mmCIF file of C-alpha atoms in Angstrom:
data_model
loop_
_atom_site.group_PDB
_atom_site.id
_atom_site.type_symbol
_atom_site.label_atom_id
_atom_site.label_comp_id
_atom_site.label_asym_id
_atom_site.label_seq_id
_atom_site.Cartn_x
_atom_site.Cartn_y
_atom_site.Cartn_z
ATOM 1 C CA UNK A 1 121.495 62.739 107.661
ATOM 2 C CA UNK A 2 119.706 65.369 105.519
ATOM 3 C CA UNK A 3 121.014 68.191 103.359
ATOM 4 C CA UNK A 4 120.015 71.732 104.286
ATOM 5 C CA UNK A 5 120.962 74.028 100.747
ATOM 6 C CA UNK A 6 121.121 77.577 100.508
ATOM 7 C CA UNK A 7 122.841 80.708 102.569
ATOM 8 C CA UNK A 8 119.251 81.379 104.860
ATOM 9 C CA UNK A 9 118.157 77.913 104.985
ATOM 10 C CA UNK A 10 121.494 77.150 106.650
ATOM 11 C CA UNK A 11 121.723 80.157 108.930
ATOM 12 C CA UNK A 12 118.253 79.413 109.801
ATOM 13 C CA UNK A 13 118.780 75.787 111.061
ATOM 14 C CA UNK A 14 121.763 77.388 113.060
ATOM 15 C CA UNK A 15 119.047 79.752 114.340
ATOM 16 C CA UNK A 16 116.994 77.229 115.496
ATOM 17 C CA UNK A 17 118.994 75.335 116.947
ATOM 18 C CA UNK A 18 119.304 72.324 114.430
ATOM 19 C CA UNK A 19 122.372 69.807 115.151
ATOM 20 C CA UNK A 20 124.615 70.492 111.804
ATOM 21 C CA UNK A 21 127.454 67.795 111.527
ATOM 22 C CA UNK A 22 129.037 69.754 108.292
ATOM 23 C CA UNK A 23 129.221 72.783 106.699
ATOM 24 C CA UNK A 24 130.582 72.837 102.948
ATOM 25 C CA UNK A 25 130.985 76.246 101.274
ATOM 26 C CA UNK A 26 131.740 77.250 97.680
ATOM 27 C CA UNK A 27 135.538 78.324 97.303
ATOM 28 C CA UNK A 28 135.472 81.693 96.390
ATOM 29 C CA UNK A 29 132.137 82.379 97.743
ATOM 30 C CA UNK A 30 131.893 85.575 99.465
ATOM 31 C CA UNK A 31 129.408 88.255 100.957
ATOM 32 C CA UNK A 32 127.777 89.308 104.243
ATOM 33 C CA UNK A 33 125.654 85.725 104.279
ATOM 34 C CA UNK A 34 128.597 83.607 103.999
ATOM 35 C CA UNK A 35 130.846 85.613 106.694
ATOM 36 C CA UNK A 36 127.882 85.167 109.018
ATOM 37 C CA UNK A 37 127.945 81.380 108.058
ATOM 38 C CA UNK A 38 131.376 81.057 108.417
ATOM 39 C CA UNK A 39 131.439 82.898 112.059
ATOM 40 C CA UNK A 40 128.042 81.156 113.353
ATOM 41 C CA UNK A 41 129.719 77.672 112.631
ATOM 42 C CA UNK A 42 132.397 78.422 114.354
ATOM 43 C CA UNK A 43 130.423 79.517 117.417
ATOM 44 C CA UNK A 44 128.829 76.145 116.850
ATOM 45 C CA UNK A 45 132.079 74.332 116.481
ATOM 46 C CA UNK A 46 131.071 73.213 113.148
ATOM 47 C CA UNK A 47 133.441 71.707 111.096
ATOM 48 C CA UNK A 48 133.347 73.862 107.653
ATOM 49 C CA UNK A 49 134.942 72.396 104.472
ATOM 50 C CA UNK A 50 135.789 74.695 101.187
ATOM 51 C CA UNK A 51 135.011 72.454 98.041
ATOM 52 C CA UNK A 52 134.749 73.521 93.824
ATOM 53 C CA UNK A 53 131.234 74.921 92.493
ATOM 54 C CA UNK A 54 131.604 71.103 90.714
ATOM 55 C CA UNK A 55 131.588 69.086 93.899
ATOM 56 C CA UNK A 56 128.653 71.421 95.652
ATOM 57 C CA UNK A 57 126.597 70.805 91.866
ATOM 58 C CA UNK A 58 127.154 66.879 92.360
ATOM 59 C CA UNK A 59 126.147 66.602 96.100
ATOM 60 C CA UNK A 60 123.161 69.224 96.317
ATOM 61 C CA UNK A 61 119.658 68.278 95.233
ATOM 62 C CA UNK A 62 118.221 71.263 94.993
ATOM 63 C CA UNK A 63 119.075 73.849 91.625
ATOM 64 C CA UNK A 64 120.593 76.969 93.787
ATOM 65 C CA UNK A 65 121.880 75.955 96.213
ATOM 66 C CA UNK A 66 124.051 79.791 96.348
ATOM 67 C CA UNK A 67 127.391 78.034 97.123
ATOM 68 C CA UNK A 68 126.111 76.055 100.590
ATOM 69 C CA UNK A 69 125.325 72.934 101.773
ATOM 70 C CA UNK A 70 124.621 71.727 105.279
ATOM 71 C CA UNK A 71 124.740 68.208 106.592
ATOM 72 C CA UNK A 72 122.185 68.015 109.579
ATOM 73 C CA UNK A 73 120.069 65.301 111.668
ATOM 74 C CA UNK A 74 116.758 64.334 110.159
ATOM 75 C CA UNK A 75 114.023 66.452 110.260
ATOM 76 C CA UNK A 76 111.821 65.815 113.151
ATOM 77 C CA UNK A 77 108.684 65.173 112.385
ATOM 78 C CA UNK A 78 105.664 65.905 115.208
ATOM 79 C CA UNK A 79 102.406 64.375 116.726
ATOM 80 C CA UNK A 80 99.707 66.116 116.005
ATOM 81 C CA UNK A 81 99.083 66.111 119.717
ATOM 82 C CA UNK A 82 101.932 68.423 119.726
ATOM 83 C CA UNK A 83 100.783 70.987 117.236
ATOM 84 C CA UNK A 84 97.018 71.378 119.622
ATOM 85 C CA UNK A 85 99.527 72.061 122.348
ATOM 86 C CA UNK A 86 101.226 74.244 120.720
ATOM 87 C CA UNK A 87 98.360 76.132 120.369
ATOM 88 C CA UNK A 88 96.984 75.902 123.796
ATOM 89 C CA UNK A 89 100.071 77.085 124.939
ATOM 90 C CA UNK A 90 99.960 80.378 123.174
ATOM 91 C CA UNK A 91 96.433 80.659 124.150
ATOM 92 C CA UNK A 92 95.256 80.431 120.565
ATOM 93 C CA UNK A 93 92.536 78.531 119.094
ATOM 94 C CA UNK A 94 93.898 76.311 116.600
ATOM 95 C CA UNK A 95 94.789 76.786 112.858
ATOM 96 C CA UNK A 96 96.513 73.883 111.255
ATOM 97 C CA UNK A 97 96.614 73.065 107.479
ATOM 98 C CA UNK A 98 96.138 69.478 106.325
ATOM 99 C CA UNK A 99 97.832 68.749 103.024
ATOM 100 C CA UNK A 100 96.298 66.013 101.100
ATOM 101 C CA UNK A 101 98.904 64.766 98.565
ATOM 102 C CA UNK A 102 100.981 67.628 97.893
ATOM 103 C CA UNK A 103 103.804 66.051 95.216
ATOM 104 C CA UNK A 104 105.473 68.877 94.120
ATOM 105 C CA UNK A 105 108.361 70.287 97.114
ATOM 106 C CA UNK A 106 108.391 73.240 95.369
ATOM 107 C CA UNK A 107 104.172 73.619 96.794
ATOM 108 C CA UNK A 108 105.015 72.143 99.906
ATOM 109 C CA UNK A 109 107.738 74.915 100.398
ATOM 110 C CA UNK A 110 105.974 77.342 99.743
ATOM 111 C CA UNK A 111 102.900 76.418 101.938
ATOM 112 C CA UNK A 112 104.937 75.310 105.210
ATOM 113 C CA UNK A 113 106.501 79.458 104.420
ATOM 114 C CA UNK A 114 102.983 81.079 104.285
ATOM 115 C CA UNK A 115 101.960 79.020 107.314
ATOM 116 C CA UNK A 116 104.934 80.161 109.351
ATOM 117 C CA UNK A 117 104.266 83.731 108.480
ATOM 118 C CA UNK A 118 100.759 83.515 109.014
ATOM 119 C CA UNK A 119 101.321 82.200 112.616
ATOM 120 C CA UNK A 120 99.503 78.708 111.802
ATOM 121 C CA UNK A 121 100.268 76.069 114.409
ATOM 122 C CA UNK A 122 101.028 73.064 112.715
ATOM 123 C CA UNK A 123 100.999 71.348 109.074
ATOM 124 C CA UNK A 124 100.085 67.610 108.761
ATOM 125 C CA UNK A 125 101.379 65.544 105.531
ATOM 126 C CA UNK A 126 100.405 62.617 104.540
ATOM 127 C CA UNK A 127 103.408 59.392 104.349
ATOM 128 C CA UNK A 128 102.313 58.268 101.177
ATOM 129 C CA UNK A 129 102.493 59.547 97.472
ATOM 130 C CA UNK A 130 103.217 62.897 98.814
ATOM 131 C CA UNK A 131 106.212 65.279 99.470
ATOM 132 C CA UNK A 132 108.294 64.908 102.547
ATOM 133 C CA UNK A 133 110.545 67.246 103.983
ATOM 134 C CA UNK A 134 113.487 67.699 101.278
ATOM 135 C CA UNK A 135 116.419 69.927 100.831
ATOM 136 C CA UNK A 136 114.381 71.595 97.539
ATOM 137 C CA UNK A 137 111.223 72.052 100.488
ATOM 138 C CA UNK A 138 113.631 73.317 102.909
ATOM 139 C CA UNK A 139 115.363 75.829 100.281
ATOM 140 C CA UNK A 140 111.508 77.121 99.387
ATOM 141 C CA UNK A 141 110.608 77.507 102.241
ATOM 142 C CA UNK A 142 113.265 79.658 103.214
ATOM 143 C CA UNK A 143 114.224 78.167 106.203
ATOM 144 C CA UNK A 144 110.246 78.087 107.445
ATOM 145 C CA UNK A 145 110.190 74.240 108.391
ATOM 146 C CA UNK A 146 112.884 74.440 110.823
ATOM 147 C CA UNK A 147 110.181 76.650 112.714
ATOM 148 C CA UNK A 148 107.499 75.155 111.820
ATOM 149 C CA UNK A 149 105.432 71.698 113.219
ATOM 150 C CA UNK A 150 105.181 69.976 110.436
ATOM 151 C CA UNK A 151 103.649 66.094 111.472
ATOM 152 C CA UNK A 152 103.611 63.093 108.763
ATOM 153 C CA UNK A 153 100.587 60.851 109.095
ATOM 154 C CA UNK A 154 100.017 57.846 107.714
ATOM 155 C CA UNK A 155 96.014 58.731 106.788
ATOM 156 C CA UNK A 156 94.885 61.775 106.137
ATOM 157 C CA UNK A 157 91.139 61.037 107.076
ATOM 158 C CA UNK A 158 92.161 59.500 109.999
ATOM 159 C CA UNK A 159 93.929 62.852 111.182
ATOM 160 C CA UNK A 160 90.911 64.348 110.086
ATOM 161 C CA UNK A 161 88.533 62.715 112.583
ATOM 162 C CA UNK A 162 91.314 63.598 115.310
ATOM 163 C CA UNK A 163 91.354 67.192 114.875
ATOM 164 C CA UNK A 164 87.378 67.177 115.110
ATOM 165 C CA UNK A 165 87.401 65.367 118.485
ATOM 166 C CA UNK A 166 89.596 68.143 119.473
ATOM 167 C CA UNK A 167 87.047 70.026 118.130
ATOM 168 C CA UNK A 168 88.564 71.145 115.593
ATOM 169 C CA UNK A 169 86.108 72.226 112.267
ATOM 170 C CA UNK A 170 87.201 71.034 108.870
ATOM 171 C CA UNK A 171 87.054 73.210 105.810
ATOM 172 C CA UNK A 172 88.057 72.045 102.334
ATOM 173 C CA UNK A 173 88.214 73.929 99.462
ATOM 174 C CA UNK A 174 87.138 73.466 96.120
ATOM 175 C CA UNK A 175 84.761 74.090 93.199
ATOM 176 C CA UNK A 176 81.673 72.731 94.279
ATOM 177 C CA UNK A 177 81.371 74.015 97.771
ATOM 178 C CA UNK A 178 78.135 75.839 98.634
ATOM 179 C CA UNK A 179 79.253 79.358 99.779
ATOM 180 C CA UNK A 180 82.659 82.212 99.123
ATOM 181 C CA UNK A 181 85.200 82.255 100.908
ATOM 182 C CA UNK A 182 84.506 84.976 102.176
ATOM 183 C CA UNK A 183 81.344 84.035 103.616
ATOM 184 C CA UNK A 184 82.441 81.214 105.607
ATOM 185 C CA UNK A 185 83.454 81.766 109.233
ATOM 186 C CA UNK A 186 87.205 80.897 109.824
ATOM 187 C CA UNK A 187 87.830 82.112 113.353
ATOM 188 C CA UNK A 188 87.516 79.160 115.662
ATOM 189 C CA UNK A 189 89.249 76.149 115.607
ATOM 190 C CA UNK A 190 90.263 74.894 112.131
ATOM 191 C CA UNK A 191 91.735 72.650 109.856
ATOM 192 C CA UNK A 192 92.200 73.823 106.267
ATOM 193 C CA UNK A 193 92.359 71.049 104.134
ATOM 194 C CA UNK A 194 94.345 71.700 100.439
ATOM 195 C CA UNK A 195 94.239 69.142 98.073
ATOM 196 C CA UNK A 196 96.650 67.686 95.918
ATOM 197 C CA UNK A 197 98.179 69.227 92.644
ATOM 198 C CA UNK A 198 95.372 68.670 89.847
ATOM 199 C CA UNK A 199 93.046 66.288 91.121
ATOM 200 C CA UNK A 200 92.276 68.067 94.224
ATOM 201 C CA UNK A 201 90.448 66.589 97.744
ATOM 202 C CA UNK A 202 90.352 62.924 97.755
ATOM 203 C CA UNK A 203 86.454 61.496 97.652
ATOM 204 C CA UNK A 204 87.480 60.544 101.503
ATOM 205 C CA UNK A 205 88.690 63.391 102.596
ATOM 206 C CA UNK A 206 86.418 65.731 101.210
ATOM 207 C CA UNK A 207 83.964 63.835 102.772
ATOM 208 C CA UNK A 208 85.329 64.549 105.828
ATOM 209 C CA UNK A 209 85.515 68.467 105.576
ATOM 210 C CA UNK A 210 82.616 69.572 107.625
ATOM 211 C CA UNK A 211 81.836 72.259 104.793
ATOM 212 C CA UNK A 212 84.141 73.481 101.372
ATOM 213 C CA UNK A 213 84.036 76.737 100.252
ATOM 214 C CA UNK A 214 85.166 78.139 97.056
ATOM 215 C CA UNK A 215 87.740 80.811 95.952
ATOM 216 C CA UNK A 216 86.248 83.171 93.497
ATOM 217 C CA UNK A 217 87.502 83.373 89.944
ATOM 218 C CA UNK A 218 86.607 86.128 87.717
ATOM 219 C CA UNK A 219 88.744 85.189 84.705
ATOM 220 C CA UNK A 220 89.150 82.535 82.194
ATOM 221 C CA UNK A 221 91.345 80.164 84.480
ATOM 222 C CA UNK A 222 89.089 78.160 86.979
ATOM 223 C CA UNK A 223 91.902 76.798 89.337
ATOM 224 C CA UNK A 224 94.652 78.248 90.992
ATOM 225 C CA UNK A 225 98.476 76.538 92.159
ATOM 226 C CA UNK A 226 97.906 74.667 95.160
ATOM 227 C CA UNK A 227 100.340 76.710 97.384
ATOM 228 C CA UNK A 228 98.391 80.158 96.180
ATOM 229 C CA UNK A 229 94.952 78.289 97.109
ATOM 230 C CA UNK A 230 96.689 77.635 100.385
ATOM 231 C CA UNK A 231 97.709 81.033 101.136
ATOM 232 C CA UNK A 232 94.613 82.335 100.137
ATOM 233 C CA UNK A 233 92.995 80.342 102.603
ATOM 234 C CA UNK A 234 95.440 80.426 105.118
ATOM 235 C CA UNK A 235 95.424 84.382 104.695
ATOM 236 C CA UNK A 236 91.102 84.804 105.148
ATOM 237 C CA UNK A 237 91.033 82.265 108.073
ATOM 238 C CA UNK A 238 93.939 84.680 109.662
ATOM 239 C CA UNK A 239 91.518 88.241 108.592
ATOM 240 C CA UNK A 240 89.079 86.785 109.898
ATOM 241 C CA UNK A 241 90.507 85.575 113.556
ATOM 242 C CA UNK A 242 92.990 89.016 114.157
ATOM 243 C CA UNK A 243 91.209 91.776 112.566
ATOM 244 C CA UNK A 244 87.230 91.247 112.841
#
């Protein structure tokens, strides 16, 4: 089983229709959130235990976990098959980010979020010396990856040269790509490809990428966190496609 922490990350599992088996709340806890979580469970017929601030400290992984933790099934994980579909099925070309190597769960929170509000179809992770789907990415993302495709691959390049016989076109970002931005065209089918915390793109990968662009920088700092990168890309591709 996996732990689900925090008041919306719970209520959005619920939501979505995620089995819970458990649902252990703070004693003492109150407000509007935990009423709802209390009622919801019940609707759900989901066993609820009280337990001390002490006992929620020692079982949660996450550092705020606001008085709440949720045991649930394992997150499941799509094909990527399933994301194009997904797409196809809303009659939308396809926008799916590819994540090389993201370590930190507070970045891949914070990505899978912006690509849920940003209407992206899918996210693909890599199985290896990268994030997975945690309680800490689940609390970031605010309850985004219980909406969101999300499949784990075992190599990223490989993925890659799916997408582009689905015809998919790869962009990449990164310092020595040959053009803005904002002068790249991001409105048919794409795969934005972030790379990982420091070191970026993988030789591989970037390889792959069928052109990188660059994000401009007009102060002293020449690289930005890898989840504002993302959402920066994320945000253009989505300008670009809905209001141009």
């Amino acid at each position: 089983m996996r732990k689900i922490e925090g008041r919306n990350p719970v209520l959005e599992a619920m939501n979505a229709g995620r089995e819970i088996k458990k649902l252990i709340i703070q004693k003492g806890a109150r407000g509007r959130s935990i009423q709802e979580l209390i009622e919801r469970a019940d609707k759900l017929n989901i066993p609820v235990e009280m337990a001390a601030k002490s006992e929620l400290d020692r079982i949660a992984t996450s550092s705020n976990h606001q008085g709440v933790v949720a045991y649930a099934d394992e997150f499941r994980y799509v094909h990527i098959d399933e994301i194009l579909q997904f797409a196809e099925d809303k009659g939308e070309s396809p926008l799916i980010v590819i994540l090389d190597r993201i370590q930190d769960p507070h970045n891949l929170g914070s990505i899978i979020r912006t690509a849920n509000a940003a209407g992206v179809h899918g996210v693909i992770i890599p199985k290896h010396r990268a994030s997975g789907i945690t309680p800490v990415v689940t609390k970031t993302s605010a309850g985004a990856v219980e909406y969101t495709k999300v499949a784990r691959v075992t190599n990223i390049a490989r993925a890659i040269d799916e997408l582009k016989e689905a015809g998919l076109w790869i962009v990449g970002s990164g310092l020595e790509g040959d053009r803005s931005i904002y002068q790249a065209d991001l409105k048919g089918p794409l795969g934005i490809v972030i790379g990982s915390e420091g070191e970026g793109m993988r030789r591989l990968v970037k390889e792959k990428c069928d052109f990188i662009v660059q994000i401009p920088m007009f102060g002293q700092i020449e690289s930005l966190n890898a989840s504002v990168a993302a959402g920066i890309m994320i945000y253009e591709a989505v300008r670009q496609r809905r209001f141009s």
